[in-house]
CSV table of C-alpha atoms in Angstrom, one decimal:
chain,number,residue,atom,x,y,z
L,985,UNK,CA,0.2,0.1,-0.1
L,986,UNK,CA,1.7,3.4,-0.9
L,987,UNK,CA,2.4,5.9,1.9
L,988,UNK,CA,1.5,8.6,-0.1
L,989,UNK,CA,-1.1,10.6,1.5
L,990,UNK,CA,-4.5,11.6,-0.5
L,991,UNK,CA,-5.6,15.1,-1.0
L,992,UNK,CA,-9.3,15.7,-1.2
L,993,UNK,CA,-9.9,18.9,-3.3
L,994,UNK,CA,-13.6,20.0,-3.5
L,995,UNK,CA,-14.0,22.9,-6.4
L,996,UNK,CA,-17.1,24.8,-6.2
L,997,UNK,CA,-17.4,26.3,-9.8
L,998,UNK,CA,-19.7,27.4,-12.6
L,999,UNK,CA,-18.7,26.1,-16.2
L,1000,UNK,CA,-19.2,29.9,-17.4
L,1001,UNK,CA,-16.7,31.3,-15.0
L,1002,UNK,CA,-13.8,32.4,-16.2
L,1003,UNK,CA,-11.7,32.7,-13.1
L,1004,UNK,CA,-13.0,29.4,-12.4
L,1005,UNK,CA,-10.6,27.8,-15.3
L,1006,UNK,CA,-8.3,30.2,-14.1
L,1007,UNK,CA,-8.0,29.0,-10.8
L,1008,UNK,CA,-8.1,25.3,-11.6
L,1009,UNK,CA,-5.1,26.0,-13.8
L,1010,UNK,CA,-3.3,27.7,-11.1
L,1011,UNK,CA,-4.3,24.7,-8.8
L,1012,UNK,CA,-2.7,22.4,-11.5
L,1013,UNK,CA,0.7,24.3,-11.2
L,1014,UNK,CA,0.9,23.9,-7.5
L,1015,UNK,CA,-0.4,20.2,-7.4
L,1016,UNK,CA,2.2,19.2,-10.2
L,1017,UNK,CA,5.1,20.4,-7.5
L,1018,UNK,CA,3.8,17.5,-5.6
L,1019,UNK,CA,4.3,14.7,-7.4
L,1020,UNK,CA,5.6,11.6,-5.8
L,1021,UNK,CA,4.3,13.3,-2.5
L,1022,UNK,CA,1.3,13.8,-2.4
L,1023,UNK,CA,-2.3,12.1,-4.6
L,1024,UNK,CA,-5.0,14.6,-5.5
L,1025,UNK,CA,-8.7,13.7,-5.6
L,1026,UNK,CA,-10.9,16.5,-7.1
L,1027,UNK,CA,-14.7,16.6,-7.1
L,1028,UNK,CA,-16.3,19.4,-8.9
L,1029,UNK,CA,-19.6,21.0,-7.0
L,1030,UNK,CA,-22.0,23.1,-8.8
L,1031,UNK,CA,-22.9,26.7,-8.6
L,1032,UNK,CA,-25.0,28.9,-10.7
L,1033,UNK,CA,-23.5,32.6,-11.7
L,1034,UNK,CA,-27.3,32.7,-13.3
L,1035,UNK,CA,-29.4,30.4,-12.2
L,1036,UNK,CA,-32.5,32.4,-13.5
L,1037,UNK,CA,-31.1,32.7,-17.4
L,1038,UNK,CA,-33.4,31.8,-19.7
L,1039,UNK,CA,-32.9,29.0,-22.2
L,1040,UNK,CA,-32.3,31.6,-24.9
L,1041,UNK,CA,-28.9,33.1,-23.0
L,1042,UNK,CA,-28.1,36.9,-23.0
L,1043,UNK,CA,-25.4,39.1,-25.3
L,1044,UNK,CA,-22.4,38.9,-22.9
L,1045,UNK,CA,-21.6,42.8,-23.0
L,1046,UNK,CA,-25.5,43.3,-22.3
L,1047,UNK,CA,-25.4,40.8,-19.4
L,1048,UNK,CA,-22.1,42.4,-17.7
L,1049,UNK,CA,-23.5,46.2,-18.1
L,1050,UNK,CA,-26.7,44.7,-16.4
L,1051,UNK,CA,-25.3,42.6,-13.7
L,1052,UNK,CA,-22.2,44.5,-12.7
L,1053,UNK,CA,-22.8,47.8,-14.9
L,1054,UNK,CA,-19.7,47.5,-16.5
L,1055,UNK,CA,-18.9,49.8,-19.4
L,1056,UNK,CA,-18.1,48.3,-22.8
L,1057,UNK,CA,-14.7,49.9,-22.4
L,1058,UNK,CA,-14.8,48.2,-18.8
L,1059,UNK,CA,-15.7,45.0,-20.5
L,1060,UNK,CA,-13.4,45.3,-22.9
L,1061,UNK,CA,-10.6,45.8,-20.6
L,1062,UNK,CA,-11.6,42.5,-18.3
L,1063,UNK,CA,-11.4,40.3,-21.7
L,1064,UNK,CA,-8.0,41.3,-22.4
L,1065,UNK,CA,-6.9,41.0,-18.8
L,1066,UNK,CA,-8.6,37.0,-18.8
L,1067,UNK,CA,-6.9,36.6,-22.3
L,1068,UNK,CA,-3.2,37.2,-20.7
L,1069,UNK,CA,-4.3,35.2,-17.8
L,1070,UNK,CA,-5.5,32.3,-19.9
L,1071,UNK,CA,-2.2,32.7,-22.4
L,1072,UNK,CA,-0.6,32.4,-19.3
L,1073,UNK,CA,-2.1,29.2,-18.2
L,1074,UNK,CA,-2.4,27.9,-21.5
L,1075,UNK,CA,-6.1,28.4,-21.9
L,1076,UNK,CA,-7.3,30.5,-24.6
L,1077,UNK,CA,-10.2,32.7,-23.9
L,1078,UNK,CA,-12.0,33.9,-27.4
L,1079,UNK,CA,-14.2,36.1,-26.5
L,1080,UNK,CA,-16.2,36.8,-29.9
L,1081,UNK,CA,-18.8,39.5,-30.6
L,1082,UNK,CA,-21.8,37.2,-30.6
L,1083,UNK,CA,-20.8,35.5,-27.0
L,1084,UNK,CA,-23.5,34.9,-24.9
L,1085,UNK,CA,-23.7,34.0,-21.2
L,1086,UNK,CA,-26.1,31.1,-21.0
L,1087,UNK,CA,-28.2,28.7,-18.3
L,1088,UNK,CA,-25.6,26.1,-17.1
L,1089,UNK,CA,-28.4,24.0,-15.2
L,1090,UNK,CA,-28.3,21.1,-17.5
L,1091,UNK,CA,-24.3,20.8,-17.6
L,1092,UNK,CA,-24.1,20.6,-13.8
L,1093,UNK,CA,-26.3,17.6,-14.1
L,1094,UNK,CA,-24.2,16.0,-16.8
L,1095,UNK,CA,-21.2,16.5,-14.2
L,1096,UNK,CA,-22.8,15.0,-11.3
L,1097,UNK,CA,-23.5,11.9,-14.1
L,1098,UNK,CA,-19.7,12.1,-14.8
L,1099,UNK,CA,-18.4,12.1,-11.6
L,1100,UNK,CA,-20.1,8.8,-11.2
L,1101,UNK,CA,-18.6,7.9,-13.9
L,1102,UNK,CA,-14.8,8.9,-12.9
L,1103,UNK,CA,-14.9,11.4,-15.8
L,1104,UNK,CA,-15.8,14.8,-14.2
L,1105,UNK,CA,-12.7,16.5,-14.3
L,1106,UNK,CA,-12.3,15.6,-17.9
L,1107,UNK,CA,-15.8,17.2,-18.6
L,1108,UNK,CA,-15.3,19.9,-16.3
L,1109,UNK,CA,-12.4,21.4,-18.8
L,1110,UNK,CA,-14.2,20.3,-21.9
L,1111,UNK,CA,-17.3,22.3,-21.0
L,1112,UNK,CA,-14.7,25.1,-20.1
L,1113,UNK,CA,-13.0,24.9,-23.7
L,1114,UNK,CA,-15.8,24.5,-25.3
L,1115,UNK,CA,-17.6,27.9,-24.0
L,1116,UNK,CA,-14.7,30.1,-23.7
L,1117,UNK,CA,-12.1,28.7,-26.3
L,1118,UNK,CA,-14.6,27.4,-28.9
L,1119,UNK,CA,-17.3,29.5,-28.4
L,1120,UNK,CA,-20.3,26.7,-28.1
L,1121,UNK,CA,-23.3,27.1,-26.5
L,1122,UNK,CA,-23.1,24.8,-23.4
L,1123,UNK,CA,-26.9,25.3,-22.5
L,1124,UNK,CA,-27.7,23.3,-26.0
L,1125,UNK,CA,-28.4,19.5,-25.5
L,1126,UNK,CA,-26.5,18.7,-28.7
L,1127,UNK,CA,-23.7,20.4,-27.7
L,1128,UNK,CA,-23.6,19.1,-24.4
L,1129,UNK,CA,-23.7,15.8,-25.5
L,1130,UNK,CA,-21.0,16.5,-28.2
L,1131,UNK,CA,-18.7,17.6,-25.6
L,1132,UNK,CA,-19.8,14.1,-23.2
L,1133,UNK,CA,-18.6,11.8,-26.1
L,1134,UNK,CA,-15.6,13.9,-26.7
L,1135,UNK,CA,-14.1,12.7,-23.0
L,1136,UNK,CA,-15.5,9.1,-23.4
L,1137,UNK,CA,-19.0,9.2,-22.0
L,1138,UNK,CA,-21.7,7.2,-23.6
L,1139,UNK,CA,-23.5,9.5,-25.9
L,1140,UNK,CA,-26.7,7.9,-25.7
L,1141,UNK,CA,-26.7,7.6,-22.0
L,1142,UNK,CA,-25.7,11.7,-21.9
L,1143,UNK,CA,-28.6,12.1,-24.4
L,1144,UNK,CA,-31.2,10.1,-22.4
L,1145,UNK,CA,-30.1,12.2,-19.1
L,1146,UNK,CA,-30.7,15.3,-20.8
L,1147,UNK,CA,-34.3,14.6,-22.2
L,1148,UNK,CA,-35.1,14.3,-18.3
L,1149,UNK,CA,-34.7,15.9,-15.3
L,1150,UNK,CA,-32.8,13.2,-13.9
L,1151,UNK,CA,-30.0,14.4,-11.2
L,1152,UNK,CA,-31.7,17.8,-11.4
L,1153,UNK,CA,-32.6,17.6,-7.6
L,1154,UNK,CA,-28.8,16.5,-6.6
L,1155,UNK,CA,-27.3,19.6,-8.4
L,1156,UNK,CA,-30.2,21.9,-6.3
L,1157,UNK,CA,-29.5,20.0,-3.3
L,1158,UNK,CA,-25.8,20.6,-3.9
L,1159,UNK,CA,-26.1,24.1,-4.7
L,1160,UNK,CA,-27.6,24.5,-1.6
L,1161,UNK,CA,-25.5,23.0,0.7
L,1162,UNK,CA,-22.6,25.2,-0.7
L,1163,UNK,CA,-24.9,28.0,-0.3
L,1164,UNK,CA,-25.6,26.9,3.4
L,1165,UNK,CA,-21.7,27.1,3.8
L,1166,UNK,CA,-21.4,30.4,2.7
L,1167,UNK,CA,-19.9,30.4,-0.7
L,1168,UNK,CA,-21.6,33.4,-2.4
L,1169,UNK,CA,-18.9,33.1,-5.4
L,1170,UNK,CA,-16.8,31.3,-7.2
L,1171,UNK,CA,-14.2,29.4,-7.4
L,1172,UNK,CA,-13.6,28.0,-4.0
L,1173,UNK,CA,-11.6,25.3,-3.2
L,1174,UNK,CA,-11.7,23.2,-0.3
L,1175,UNK,CA,-8.6,21.3,1.0
L,1176,UNK,CA,-9.6,17.8,2.7
L,1177,UNK,CA,-12.9,19.1,3.8
L,1178,UNK,CA,-11.1,21.8,6.1
L,1179,UNK,CA,-9.4,24.5,4.6
L,1180,UNK,CA,-11.2,27.0,2.0
L,1181,UNK,CA,-9.3,29.0,-0.5
L,1182,UNK,CA,-11.5,31.6,-2.1
L,1183,UNK,CA,-10.9,33.0,-5.3
L,1184,UNK,CA,-8.2,32.2,-8.5
L,1185,UNK,CA,-5.3,32.5,-6.2
L,1186,UNK,CA,-1.5,32.2,-7.3
L,1187,UNK,CA,-0.3,28.8,-7.5
L,1188,UNK,CA,2.4,29.7,-4.4
L,1189,UNK,CA,-0.7,30.4,-2.4
L,1190,UNK,CA,-2.2,26.9,-3.1
L,1191,UNK,CA,1.1,24.7,-3.0
L,1192,UNK,CA,1.9,26.8,0.6
L,1193,UNK,CA,-1.5,25.5,1.9
L,1194,UNK,CA,-0.9,22.1,0.6
L,1195,UNK,CA,2.5,22.3,1.8
L,1196,UNK,CA,2.1,23.9,5.3
L,1197,UNK,CA,-1.2,23.0,6.7
L,1198,UNK,CA,-1.5,19.2,4.7
L,1199,UNK,CA,1.5,17.8,4.1
L,1200,UNK,CA,3.2,18.6,7.9
L,1201,UNK,CA,0.0,17.4,9.3
L,1202,UNK,CA,-0.1,14.1,7.7
L,1203,UNK,CA,4.0,13.4,8.4
């Protein structure tokens, strides 16, 4: 039996949250520093930035202005900041003029199923790419089925799941649970069910927690 300690990381996030993928990529850099010293088990938990978003979605610029009061200039500057941050982490943000904010509830239902199938991280990353890099509509069922199939999930089962309300109650319960724990913004990273790190922190911040709060206690 391996003596390498196991560190659990619960990640509360949404697939249309740019800082969620940036935060994950920084966590990934931190985890790479502990190869051979620790083994990480990740679980992704649902959070909807816009739970009342209608099926047709909303133009991204209109959404940012309405929700955050952002001017077109501020939105443009923020997108450029995200592009630069993504480039440093080998992730491409391709914000097109027609990009829309969409409803993600069905994506979260699919992710719940993917967790049971051992494909949750693969699907989550594929959904980030689909939305931010490829400009796809991750509320569209055919898009979701295609993304699921691309990571090795059964295409028919994915389509059947999306045609029903399967896992709807589980997703809502998960969302309520984390809200009850006072998580009102994402990303949030919870290590070993004890240490919560909010936001897309630098890799060194994650590495420090892993080294000083988790591994030293396990030694």
